[in-house]
Amino acid sequence: MSNEKKDNIEVTTSSVPAPVTKSLTNSAPLSILSYCMASILMTVTNKYVVSGMSFNMNFLLLAVQGFVCVGLISVLKALGIITYREFNKNEAKKWSPIAFLLVGMIYTSSKSLQYLSIPVYTIFKNLTIILIAYGEVLWFGGKVTSMALSSFLLMVLSSVIACYGDSNAEGNWNLNIGYFWMLTNCFSTASFVLFMRKRIKLTNFKDFDTMFYNNLLSIPILVISSFILEDWSAENLERNFPTDSRVATISAMVISGMSAVGISYTSAWCVRVTSSTTYSMVGALNKLPIALSGLIFFDAAINFFSVTSIFVGFAAGLVYAVAKQKQKEQEAANLPK
C-alpha cells in the first residue's frame, strides 16, 4: 500500500492499480465532479427528509446518519481504501467537547433546512464564513484583507436580498422560525470549526481521524437526546414515517449519511489530484449548483430577488476564495528564505 499526503489530508490507494483505475483516481475533473455531486446529494436528501412540517425527529435522523457514516468508513478502512487512527480513550475524552458542538451544529442545520428553502439556506450559510474569519483574528492572530471584507459585504447583501425575496413568497411564522434556527446554526458552526481547528492542531488529526471521532462520539449524544426529547409513540412514528413514503424517507436518511463520507473522501481526492487553491475555488463555485438544486427539486420561491441572491452569494464565495489564496501567497512570500 502507498500513502499519498497533501495539505494534511491522507488518502490510501492501491499499490498496483489497473491502468484504467489509476487514470480515474488521478482524474482532476472526475474528483471535482464527485465532490460537487456529494455536496448536492447530501443537501437534497436532508431537505427531502425534513421537508414535511410534521417531521420532528431530527435527533433520530442525525443518529442514523452517524451510524451509517461510522459503518461505511469502517468498511472502507477494512478494504484499504482509507486509513485513520484506532480509537483511543484519552483522545476521545479530549475530543468529546467537539462532539457536543458538532451535535449543536448539525441539529440547528437540520432544523433551519426544515423551514427554509435550499437556496436561502445555502446563501445564509455564507454568513458563517464571516464569524469564522473574525474568530480566527481573535484566536489565531489572523487578519481580514480588504478583498475578504468586500466578499463579506457581498455575503450580507446576498442574504438581505434572499430574505426579501423569501418573505415576498411566504412571509409566515414558520419562516421566522427558520431564520432563528439559521442564525443559531451560523454561530454554532463557527464555534465548532474554531474549537475543532484548535484541537486538530494539538492532536494532529487527519481528515478521516476527525470524521471517525466526530461521528462515533456524537452517536450516543444523539441517541440519548432522541429518546429523552423526542416522541417515540406509535402515532408520532407514523406521522414522521408515513406508510406511503416510509421506504423513501429511510433510504434518504441512509444516503445522506453515505454522502457525508462521500464529501470527506472526495474533498481529500480533489486536494490530492489538484491543489488546495482549486479545491477552495470549487467550494465557492459549488454553492451555485446547490442553490439551484433547491429550485429544481423543491418548491422554492423563484423570483427576481431569489435568483439575484443566488448569483450575488456565488460571487461572494468566489471573491472570498480568491482573497484567501492571495493572502496565503503573500504570507508565503513573507516567510524567511
mmCIF file of C-alpha atoms in Angstrom:
data_model
loop_
_atom_site.group_PDB
_atom_site.id
_atom_site.type_symbol
_atom_site.label_atom_id
_atom_site.label_comp_id
_atom_site.label_asym_id
_atom_site.label_seq_id
_atom_site.Cartn_x
_atom_site.Cartn_y
_atom_site.Cartn_z
ATOM 1 C CA MET A 1 0.000 0.000 0.000
ATOM 2 C CA SER A 2 1.167 3.559 -0.624
ATOM 3 C CA ASN A 3 0.049 6.644 1.229
ATOM 4 C CA GLU A 4 -0.273 9.982 -0.578
ATOM 5 C CA LYS A 5 -0.370 13.088 1.661
ATOM 6 C CA LYS A 6 -1.111 16.686 0.770
ATOM 7 C CA ASP A 7 -2.315 19.663 2.834
ATOM 8 C CA ASN A 8 -2.627 17.461 5.919
ATOM 9 C CA ILE A 9 -5.177 15.145 4.259
ATOM 10 C CA GLU A 10 -4.389 11.446 3.900
ATOM 11 C CA VAL A 11 -5.796 9.022 1.348
ATOM 12 C CA THR A 12 -4.665 5.426 0.844
ATOM 13 C CA THR A 13 -4.575 3.963 -2.652
ATOM 14 C CA SER A 14 -3.732 0.541 -4.027
ATOM 15 C CA SER A 15 -0.036 -0.035 -4.730
ATOM 16 C CA VAL A 16 -0.604 -1.596 -8.149
ATOM 17 C CA PRO A 17 -3.818 -0.189 -9.600
ATOM 18 C CA ALA A 18 -5.063 -1.250 -13.014
ATOM 19 C CA PRO A 19 -4.360 1.319 -15.765
ATOM 20 C CA VAL A 20 -7.999 2.380 -16.028
ATOM 21 C CA THR A 21 -8.421 2.601 -12.258
ATOM 22 C CA LYS A 22 -5.215 4.636 -11.939
ATOM 23 C CA SER A 23 -6.408 7.009 -14.653
ATOM 24 C CA LEU A 24 -9.730 7.527 -12.863
ATOM 25 C CA THR A 25 -8.244 8.003 -9.393
ATOM 26 C CA ASN A 26 -5.895 10.672 -10.764
ATOM 27 C CA SER A 27 -8.552 12.469 -12.802
ATOM 28 C CA ALA A 28 -8.947 16.076 -11.650
ATOM 29 C CA PRO A 29 -12.294 16.706 -13.467
ATOM 30 C CA LEU A 30 -13.754 13.493 -12.027
ATOM 31 C CA SER A 31 -12.657 14.397 -8.490
ATOM 32 C CA ILE A 32 -14.208 17.860 -8.791
ATOM 33 C CA LEU A 33 -17.459 16.469 -10.223
ATOM 34 C CA SER A 34 -17.633 13.828 -7.476
ATOM 35 C CA TYR A 35 -17.142 16.440 -4.746
ATOM 36 C CA CYS A 36 -19.897 18.649 -6.209
ATOM 37 C CA MET A 37 -22.311 15.726 -6.578
ATOM 38 C CA ALA A 38 -21.699 14.542 -2.992
ATOM 39 C CA SER A 39 -22.429 18.043 -1.639
ATOM 40 C CA ILE A 40 -25.624 18.382 -3.658
ATOM 41 C CA LEU A 41 -26.765 14.840 -2.772
ATOM 42 C CA MET A 42 -26.369 15.413 0.966
ATOM 43 C CA THR A 43 -28.229 18.740 0.917
ATOM 44 C CA VAL A 44 -31.085 17.446 -1.242
ATOM 45 C CA THR A 45 -31.577 14.205 0.731
ATOM 46 C CA ASN A 46 -31.544 16.065 4.054
ATOM 47 C CA LYS A 47 -34.097 18.515 2.702
ATOM 48 C CA TYR A 48 -36.273 15.646 1.467
ATOM 49 C CA VAL A 49 -36.368 14.010 4.904
ATOM 50 C CA VAL A 50 -37.136 17.167 6.895
ATOM 51 C CA SER A 51 -39.239 18.976 4.276
ATOM 52 C CA GLY A 52 -42.501 17.808 5.767
ATOM 53 C CA MET A 53 -43.567 20.194 8.535
ATOM 54 C CA SER A 54 -44.778 17.182 10.546
ATOM 55 C CA PHE A 55 -41.232 15.789 10.795
ATOM 56 C CA ASN A 56 -39.999 16.280 14.365
ATOM 57 C CA MET A 57 -37.387 13.548 14.947
ATOM 58 C CA ASN A 58 -34.246 15.399 13.888
ATOM 59 C CA PHE A 59 -32.081 13.732 16.546
ATOM 60 C CA LEU A 60 -33.082 10.318 15.186
ATOM 61 C CA LEU A 61 -32.258 11.438 11.645
ATOM 62 C CA LEU A 62 -28.797 12.606 12.724
ATOM 63 C CA ALA A 63 -28.152 9.432 14.747
ATOM 64 C CA VAL A 64 -28.959 7.255 11.726
ATOM 65 C CA GLN A 65 -26.587 9.337 9.613
ATOM 66 C CA GLY A 66 -23.873 8.932 12.253
ATOM 67 C CA PHE A 67 -24.294 5.137 12.350
ATOM 68 C CA VAL A 68 -24.163 4.945 8.550
ATOM 69 C CA CYS A 69 -21.086 7.182 8.435
ATOM 70 C CA VAL A 70 -19.117 5.171 11.029
ATOM 71 C CA GLY A 71 -20.168 1.871 9.453
ATOM 72 C CA LEU A 72 -19.173 2.946 5.955
ATOM 73 C CA ILE A 73 -15.744 4.350 6.854
ATOM 74 C CA SER A 74 -15.061 1.167 8.859
ATOM 75 C CA VAL A 75 -15.762 -0.875 5.730
ATOM 76 C CA LEU A 76 -13.611 1.454 3.599
ATOM 77 C CA LYS A 77 -10.765 1.102 6.099
ATOM 78 C CA ALA A 78 -11.070 -2.698 6.099
ATOM 79 C CA LEU A 79 -10.861 -2.630 2.282
ATOM 80 C CA GLY A 80 -7.732 -0.476 2.438
ATOM 81 C CA ILE A 81 -9.323 2.469 0.629
ATOM 82 C CA ILE A 82 -8.873 4.934 3.511
ATOM 83 C CA THR A 83 -7.000 4.936 6.794
ATOM 84 C CA TYR A 84 -7.492 6.539 10.207
ATOM 85 C CA ARG A 85 -6.096 6.019 13.684
ATOM 86 C CA GLU A 86 -7.551 3.461 16.087
ATOM 87 C CA PHE A 87 -9.924 4.516 18.865
ATOM 88 C CA ASN A 88 -8.139 5.826 21.956
ATOM 89 C CA LYS A 89 -9.969 6.609 25.219
ATOM 90 C CA ASN A 90 -7.730 9.517 26.172
ATOM 91 C CA GLU A 91 -8.117 11.124 22.757
ATOM 92 C CA ALA A 92 -11.869 10.508 22.921
ATOM 93 C CA LYS A 93 -12.121 12.360 26.259
ATOM 94 C CA LYS A 94 -10.247 15.330 24.848
ATOM 95 C CA TRP A 95 -12.376 15.289 21.699
ATOM 96 C CA SER A 96 -15.767 14.915 23.443
ATOM 97 C CA PRO A 97 -16.458 18.703 23.741
ATOM 98 C CA ILE A 98 -16.081 18.906 19.952
ATOM 99 C CA ALA A 99 -18.712 16.159 19.603
ATOM 100 C CA PHE A 100 -21.213 18.209 21.641
ATOM 101 C CA LEU A 101 -20.525 21.237 19.433
ATOM 102 C CA LEU A 102 -20.999 19.035 16.368
ATOM 103 C CA VAL A 103 -24.398 17.884 17.621
ATOM 104 C CA GLY A 104 -25.431 21.508 18.124
ATOM 105 C CA MET A 105 -24.260 22.397 14.627
ATOM 106 C CA ILE A 106 -25.921 19.536 12.748
ATOM 107 C CA TYR A 107 -29.146 19.766 14.766
ATOM 108 C CA THR A 108 -29.605 23.500 14.094
ATOM 109 C CA SER A 109 -28.648 22.848 10.465
ATOM 110 C CA SER A 110 -31.382 20.233 10.053
ATOM 111 C CA LYS A 111 -33.941 22.492 11.774
ATOM 112 C CA SER A 112 -33.103 25.501 9.596
ATOM 113 C CA LEU A 113 -33.209 23.323 6.463
ATOM 114 C CA GLN A 114 -36.619 22.078 7.613
ATOM 115 C CA TYR A 115 -38.139 25.569 7.472
ATOM 116 C CA LEU A 116 -36.041 27.346 4.814
ATOM 117 C CA SER A 117 -35.571 26.608 1.130
ATOM 118 C CA ILE A 118 -32.224 25.221 -0.050
ATOM 119 C CA PRO A 119 -31.222 28.479 -1.853
ATOM 120 C CA VAL A 120 -31.887 30.613 1.235
ATOM 121 C CA TYR A 121 -30.181 28.073 3.496
ATOM 122 C CA THR A 122 -27.104 27.980 1.234
ATOM 123 C CA ILE A 123 -26.872 31.771 0.984
ATOM 124 C CA PHE A 124 -27.206 32.369 4.732
ATOM 125 C CA LYS A 125 -24.603 29.662 5.352
ATOM 126 C CA ASN A 126 -22.114 32.119 3.843
ATOM 127 C CA LEU A 127 -22.500 34.319 6.919
ATOM 128 C CA THR A 128 -20.745 31.616 8.936
ATOM 129 C CA ILE A 129 -17.572 32.419 6.995
ATOM 130 C CA ILE A 130 -17.610 35.952 8.431
ATOM 131 C CA LEU A 131 -17.921 34.671 12.009
ATOM 132 C CA ILE A 132 -15.126 32.150 11.478
ATOM 133 C CA ALA A 133 -12.844 34.749 9.865
ATOM 134 C CA TYR A 134 -13.145 37.181 12.772
ATOM 135 C CA GLY A 135 -12.927 34.305 15.243
ATOM 136 C CA GLU A 136 -9.585 33.395 13.687
ATOM 137 C CA VAL A 137 -8.461 37.013 14.099
ATOM 138 C CA LEU A 138 -9.216 36.817 17.824
ATOM 139 C CA TRP A 139 -7.961 33.268 18.493
ATOM 140 C CA PHE A 140 -5.213 32.598 15.974
ATOM 141 C CA GLY A 141 -3.901 36.054 15.098
ATOM 142 C CA GLY A 142 -5.290 36.019 11.589
ATOM 143 C CA LYS A 143 -6.231 39.063 9.573
ATOM 144 C CA VAL A 144 -9.027 40.163 7.262
ATOM 145 C CA THR A 145 -7.846 41.716 3.999
ATOM 146 C CA SER A 146 -9.749 44.401 2.110
ATOM 147 C CA MET A 147 -10.685 41.858 -0.562
ATOM 148 C CA ALA A 148 -12.045 39.446 2.071
ATOM 149 C CA LEU A 149 -14.015 42.317 3.602
ATOM 150 C CA SER A 150 -15.513 43.025 0.171
ATOM 151 C CA SER A 151 -16.632 39.400 -0.058
ATOM 152 C CA PHE A 152 -18.246 39.704 3.398
ATOM 153 C CA LEU A 153 -20.231 42.729 2.246
ATOM 154 C CA LEU A 154 -21.414 40.746 -0.773
ATOM 155 C CA MET A 155 -22.431 37.871 1.527
ATOM 156 C CA VAL A 156 -24.505 40.195 3.695
ATOM 157 C CA LEU A 157 -26.056 41.776 0.594
ATOM 158 C CA SER A 158 -26.979 38.372 -0.862
ATOM 159 C CA SER A 159 -28.587 37.357 2.441
ATOM 160 C CA VAL A 160 -30.645 40.562 2.592
ATOM 161 C CA ILE A 161 -31.825 40.029 -0.989
ATOM 162 C CA ALA A 162 -32.645 36.370 -0.275
ATOM 163 C CA CYS A 163 -34.568 37.324 2.855
ATOM 164 C CA TYR A 164 -36.620 39.902 0.961
ATOM 165 C CA GLY A 165 -37.388 37.506 -1.886
ATOM 166 C CA ASP A 166 -38.299 34.710 0.528
ATOM 167 C CA SER A 167 -40.526 36.990 2.623
ATOM 168 C CA ASN A 168 -42.397 38.046 -0.501
ATOM 169 C CA ALA A 169 -43.068 34.399 -1.271
ATOM 170 C CA GLU A 170 -44.099 33.075 2.138
ATOM 171 C CA GLY A 171 -43.945 35.568 4.951
ATOM 172 C CA ASN A 172 -45.213 33.449 7.857
ATOM 173 C CA TRP A 173 -44.341 32.209 11.333
ATOM 174 C CA ASN A 174 -42.578 29.081 10.068
ATOM 175 C CA LEU A 175 -40.254 31.274 8.021
ATOM 176 C CA ASN A 176 -39.338 33.345 11.081
ATOM 177 C CA ILE A 177 -38.580 30.140 12.995
ATOM 178 C CA GLY A 178 -36.372 29.077 10.085
ATOM 179 C CA TYR A 179 -34.320 32.282 10.292
ATOM 180 C CA PHE A 180 -33.934 31.810 14.046
ATOM 181 C CA TRP A 181 -32.520 28.305 13.519
ATOM 182 C CA MET A 182 -30.320 29.588 10.684
ATOM 183 C CA LEU A 183 -28.822 32.304 12.907
ATOM 184 C CA THR A 184 -28.238 29.764 15.665
ATOM 185 C CA ASN A 185 -26.615 27.434 13.149
ATOM 186 C CA CYS A 186 -24.214 30.144 11.953
ATOM 187 C CA PHE A 187 -22.934 30.735 15.492
ATOM 188 C CA SER A 188 -22.820 27.029 16.405
ATOM 189 C CA THR A 189 -20.995 26.168 13.174
ATOM 190 C CA ALA A 190 -18.402 28.896 13.738
ATOM 191 C CA SER A 191 -17.849 27.683 17.318
ATOM 192 C CA PHE A 192 -17.491 24.079 16.151
ATOM 193 C CA VAL A 193 -14.995 24.945 13.400
ATOM 194 C CA LEU A 194 -12.847 27.200 15.608
ATOM 195 C CA PHE A 195 -12.703 24.793 18.562
ATOM 196 C CA MET A 196 -12.053 21.841 16.242
ATOM 197 C CA ARG A 197 -9.225 23.688 14.496
ATOM 198 C CA LYS A 198 -7.545 24.303 17.831
ATOM 199 C CA ARG A 199 -7.963 20.651 18.855
ATOM 200 C CA ILE A 200 -6.681 19.370 15.486
ATOM 201 C CA LYS A 201 -3.509 21.408 15.959
ATOM 202 C CA LEU A 202 -2.957 19.702 19.310
ATOM 203 C CA THR A 203 -3.777 16.149 18.152
ATOM 204 C CA ASN A 204 -2.554 16.337 14.526
ATOM 205 C CA PHE A 205 -5.739 14.591 13.374
ATOM 206 C CA LYS A 206 -6.087 13.889 9.657
ATOM 207 C CA ASP A 207 -9.324 14.173 7.682
ATOM 208 C CA PHE A 208 -10.727 10.699 8.407
ATOM 209 C CA ASP A 209 -9.473 10.705 12.011
ATOM 210 C CA THR A 210 -11.668 13.730 12.556
ATOM 211 C CA MET A 211 -14.645 12.154 10.807
ATOM 212 C CA PHE A 212 -14.315 8.920 12.803
ATOM 213 C CA TYR A 213 -14.164 10.594 16.218
ATOM 214 C CA ASN A 214 -16.800 13.212 15.395
ATOM 215 C CA ASN A 215 -19.385 10.656 14.314
ATOM 216 C CA LEU A 216 -18.559 7.944 16.853
ATOM 217 C CA LEU A 217 -18.713 10.309 19.842
ATOM 218 C CA SER A 218 -21.813 12.141 18.631
ATOM 219 C CA ILE A 219 -23.918 8.961 18.223
ATOM 220 C CA PRO A 220 -24.540 8.382 21.989
ATOM 221 C CA ILE A 221 -25.444 12.072 22.438
ATOM 222 C CA LEU A 222 -27.892 11.928 19.541
ATOM 223 C CA VAL A 223 -29.488 8.619 20.603
ATOM 224 C CA ILE A 224 -29.979 9.730 24.214
ATOM 225 C CA SER A 225 -31.332 13.119 23.079
ATOM 226 C CA SER A 226 -33.763 11.376 20.743
ATOM 227 C CA PHE A 227 -35.153 9.059 23.443
ATOM 228 C CA ILE A 228 -35.429 11.865 26.007
ATOM 229 C CA LEU A 229 -36.593 14.803 23.886
ATOM 230 C CA GLU A 230 -38.480 13.208 21.007
ATOM 231 C CA ASP A 231 -41.819 11.450 20.903
ATOM 232 C CA TRP A 232 -41.385 7.729 20.198
ATOM 233 C CA SER A 233 -45.086 6.894 20.329
ATOM 234 C CA ALA A 234 -46.559 4.793 17.504
ATOM 235 C CA GLU A 235 -48.680 7.769 16.441
ATOM 236 C CA ASN A 236 -45.689 10.106 16.102
ATOM 237 C CA LEU A 237 -43.586 7.484 14.311
ATOM 238 C CA GLU A 238 -46.405 7.090 11.802
ATOM 239 C CA ARG A 239 -46.515 10.879 11.392
ATOM 240 C CA ASN A 240 -42.774 11.074 10.718
ATOM 241 C CA PHE A 241 -42.592 7.920 8.607
ATOM 242 C CA PRO A 242 -45.958 7.591 6.827
ATOM 243 C CA THR A 243 -46.573 4.250 5.171
ATOM 244 C CA ASP A 244 -46.691 5.615 1.629
ATOM 245 C CA SER A 245 -43.224 7.253 1.886
ATOM 246 C CA ARG A 246 -41.537 5.269 4.684
ATOM 247 C CA VAL A 247 -39.069 3.392 2.475
ATOM 248 C CA ALA A 248 -38.141 6.561 0.574
ATOM 249 C CA THR A 249 -37.620 8.547 3.785
ATOM 250 C CA ILE A 250 -35.427 5.900 5.452
ATOM 251 C CA SER A 251 -33.461 5.458 2.202
ATOM 252 C CA ALA A 252 -32.854 9.213 2.066
ATOM 253 C CA MET A 253 -31.550 9.141 5.655
ATOM 254 C CA VAL A 254 -29.105 6.356 4.768
ATOM 255 C CA ILE A 255 -27.991 8.050 1.535
ATOM 256 C CA SER A 256 -27.437 11.288 3.444
ATOM 257 C CA GLY A 257 -25.107 9.502 5.875
ATOM 258 C CA MET A 258 -23.229 7.912 2.975
ATOM 259 C CA SER A 259 -22.898 11.253 1.198
ATOM 260 C CA ALA A 260 -21.250 12.721 4.322
ATOM 261 C CA VAL A 261 -18.488 10.148 3.850
ATOM 262 C CA GLY A 262 -18.517 10.955 0.150
ATOM 263 C CA ILE A 263 -17.896 14.638 0.819
ATOM 264 C CA SER A 264 -14.944 13.902 3.079
ATOM 265 C CA TYR A 265 -13.419 11.370 0.672
ATOM 266 C CA THR A 266 -13.947 13.472 -2.453
ATOM 267 C CA SER A 267 -12.527 16.514 -0.632
ATOM 268 C CA ALA A 268 -9.328 14.578 0.047
ATOM 269 C CA TRP A 269 -9.347 13.236 -3.509
ATOM 270 C CA CYS A 270 -9.833 16.711 -5.011
ATOM 271 C CA VAL A 271 -6.961 18.207 -2.998
ATOM 272 C CA ARG A 272 -4.686 15.262 -3.828
ATOM 273 C CA VAL A 273 -5.092 15.407 -7.611
ATOM 274 C CA THR A 274 -5.499 19.194 -7.991
ATOM 275 C CA SER A 275 -4.431 21.685 -5.314
ATOM 276 C CA SER A 276 -5.795 23.457 -2.259
ATOM 277 C CA THR A 277 -6.385 26.514 -4.486
ATOM 278 C CA THR A 278 -8.546 24.551 -6.915
ATOM 279 C CA TYR A 279 -10.375 22.901 -4.029
ATOM 280 C CA SER A 280 -11.225 26.258 -2.399
ATOM 281 C CA MET A 281 -12.428 27.612 -5.744
ATOM 282 C CA VAL A 282 -14.593 24.531 -6.314
ATOM 283 C CA GLY A 283 -16.094 25.007 -2.837
ATOM 284 C CA ALA A 284 -17.049 28.566 -3.765
ATOM 285 C CA LEU A 285 -18.413 27.625 -7.182
ATOM 286 C CA ASN A 286 -20.326 24.675 -5.724
ATOM 287 C CA LYS A 287 -22.747 26.967 -3.907
ATOM 288 C CA LEU A 288 -24.411 27.820 -7.208
ATOM 289 C CA PRO A 289 -25.492 24.271 -8.193
ATOM 290 C CA ILE A 290 -26.514 23.518 -4.584
ATOM 291 C CA ALA A 291 -28.760 26.592 -4.509
ATOM 292 C CA LEU A 292 -30.144 25.815 -7.976
ATOM 293 C CA SER A 293 -30.906 22.235 -6.902
ATOM 294 C CA GLY A 294 -33.395 23.675 -4.414
ATOM 295 C CA LEU A 295 -35.205 25.428 -7.259
ATOM 296 C CA ILE A 296 -35.225 22.234 -9.336
ATOM 297 C CA PHE A 297 -36.157 19.548 -6.779
ATOM 298 C CA PHE A 298 -38.295 21.539 -4.316
ATOM 299 C CA ASP A 299 -40.961 24.201 -4.408
ATOM 300 C CA ALA A 300 -38.565 27.064 -3.633
ATOM 301 C CA ALA A 301 -39.559 30.629 -4.445
ATOM 302 C CA ILE A 302 -38.425 31.654 -7.943
ATOM 303 C CA ASN A 303 -38.420 35.410 -8.436
ATOM 304 C CA PHE A 304 -36.032 38.214 -9.270
ATOM 305 C CA PHE A 305 -34.778 38.523 -5.697
ATOM 306 C CA SER A 306 -34.235 34.802 -5.085
ATOM 307 C CA VAL A 307 -32.306 34.327 -8.344
ATOM 308 C CA THR A 308 -30.278 37.519 -7.811
ATOM 309 C CA SER A 309 -29.371 36.475 -4.264
ATOM 310 C CA ILE A 310 -28.032 33.140 -5.542
ATOM 311 C CA PHE A 311 -25.677 34.806 -8.016
ATOM 312 C CA VAL A 312 -24.574 37.503 -5.557
ATOM 313 C CA GLY A 313 -23.855 34.776 -2.987
ATOM 314 C CA PHE A 314 -21.980 32.826 -5.654
ATOM 315 C CA ALA A 315 -19.865 35.906 -6.442
ATOM 316 C CA ALA A 316 -19.208 36.454 -2.725
ATOM 317 C CA GLY A 317 -17.905 32.918 -2.304
ATOM 318 C CA LEU A 318 -15.709 33.298 -5.369
ATOM 319 C CA VAL A 319 -14.224 36.610 -4.168
ATOM 320 C CA TYR A 320 -13.561 35.099 -0.735
ATOM 321 C CA ALA A 321 -11.769 32.074 -2.243
ATOM 322 C CA VAL A 322 -9.543 34.380 -4.325
ATOM 323 C CA ALA A 323 -8.890 36.609 -1.280
ATOM 324 C CA LYS A 324 -7.807 33.631 0.851
ATOM 325 C CA GLN A 325 -5.488 32.362 -1.875
ATOM 326 C CA LYS A 326 -3.849 35.772 -2.308
ATOM 327 C CA GLN A 327 -3.427 36.009 1.456
ATOM 328 C CA LYS A 328 -1.705 32.598 1.523
ATOM 329 C CA GLU A 329 0.633 33.621 -1.308
ATOM 330 C CA GLN A 330 1.515 36.858 0.471
ATOM 331 C CA GLU A 331 2.206 35.042 3.754
ATOM 332 C CA ALA A 332 4.392 32.502 1.927
ATOM 333 C CA ALA A 333 6.335 35.304 0.242
ATOM 334 C CA ASN A 334 6.973 36.976 3.607
ATOM 335 C CA LEU A 335 8.447 33.831 5.160
ATOM 336 C CA PRO A 336 12.216 33.894 5.680
ATOM 337 C CA LYS A 337 14.065 32.169 2.865
#
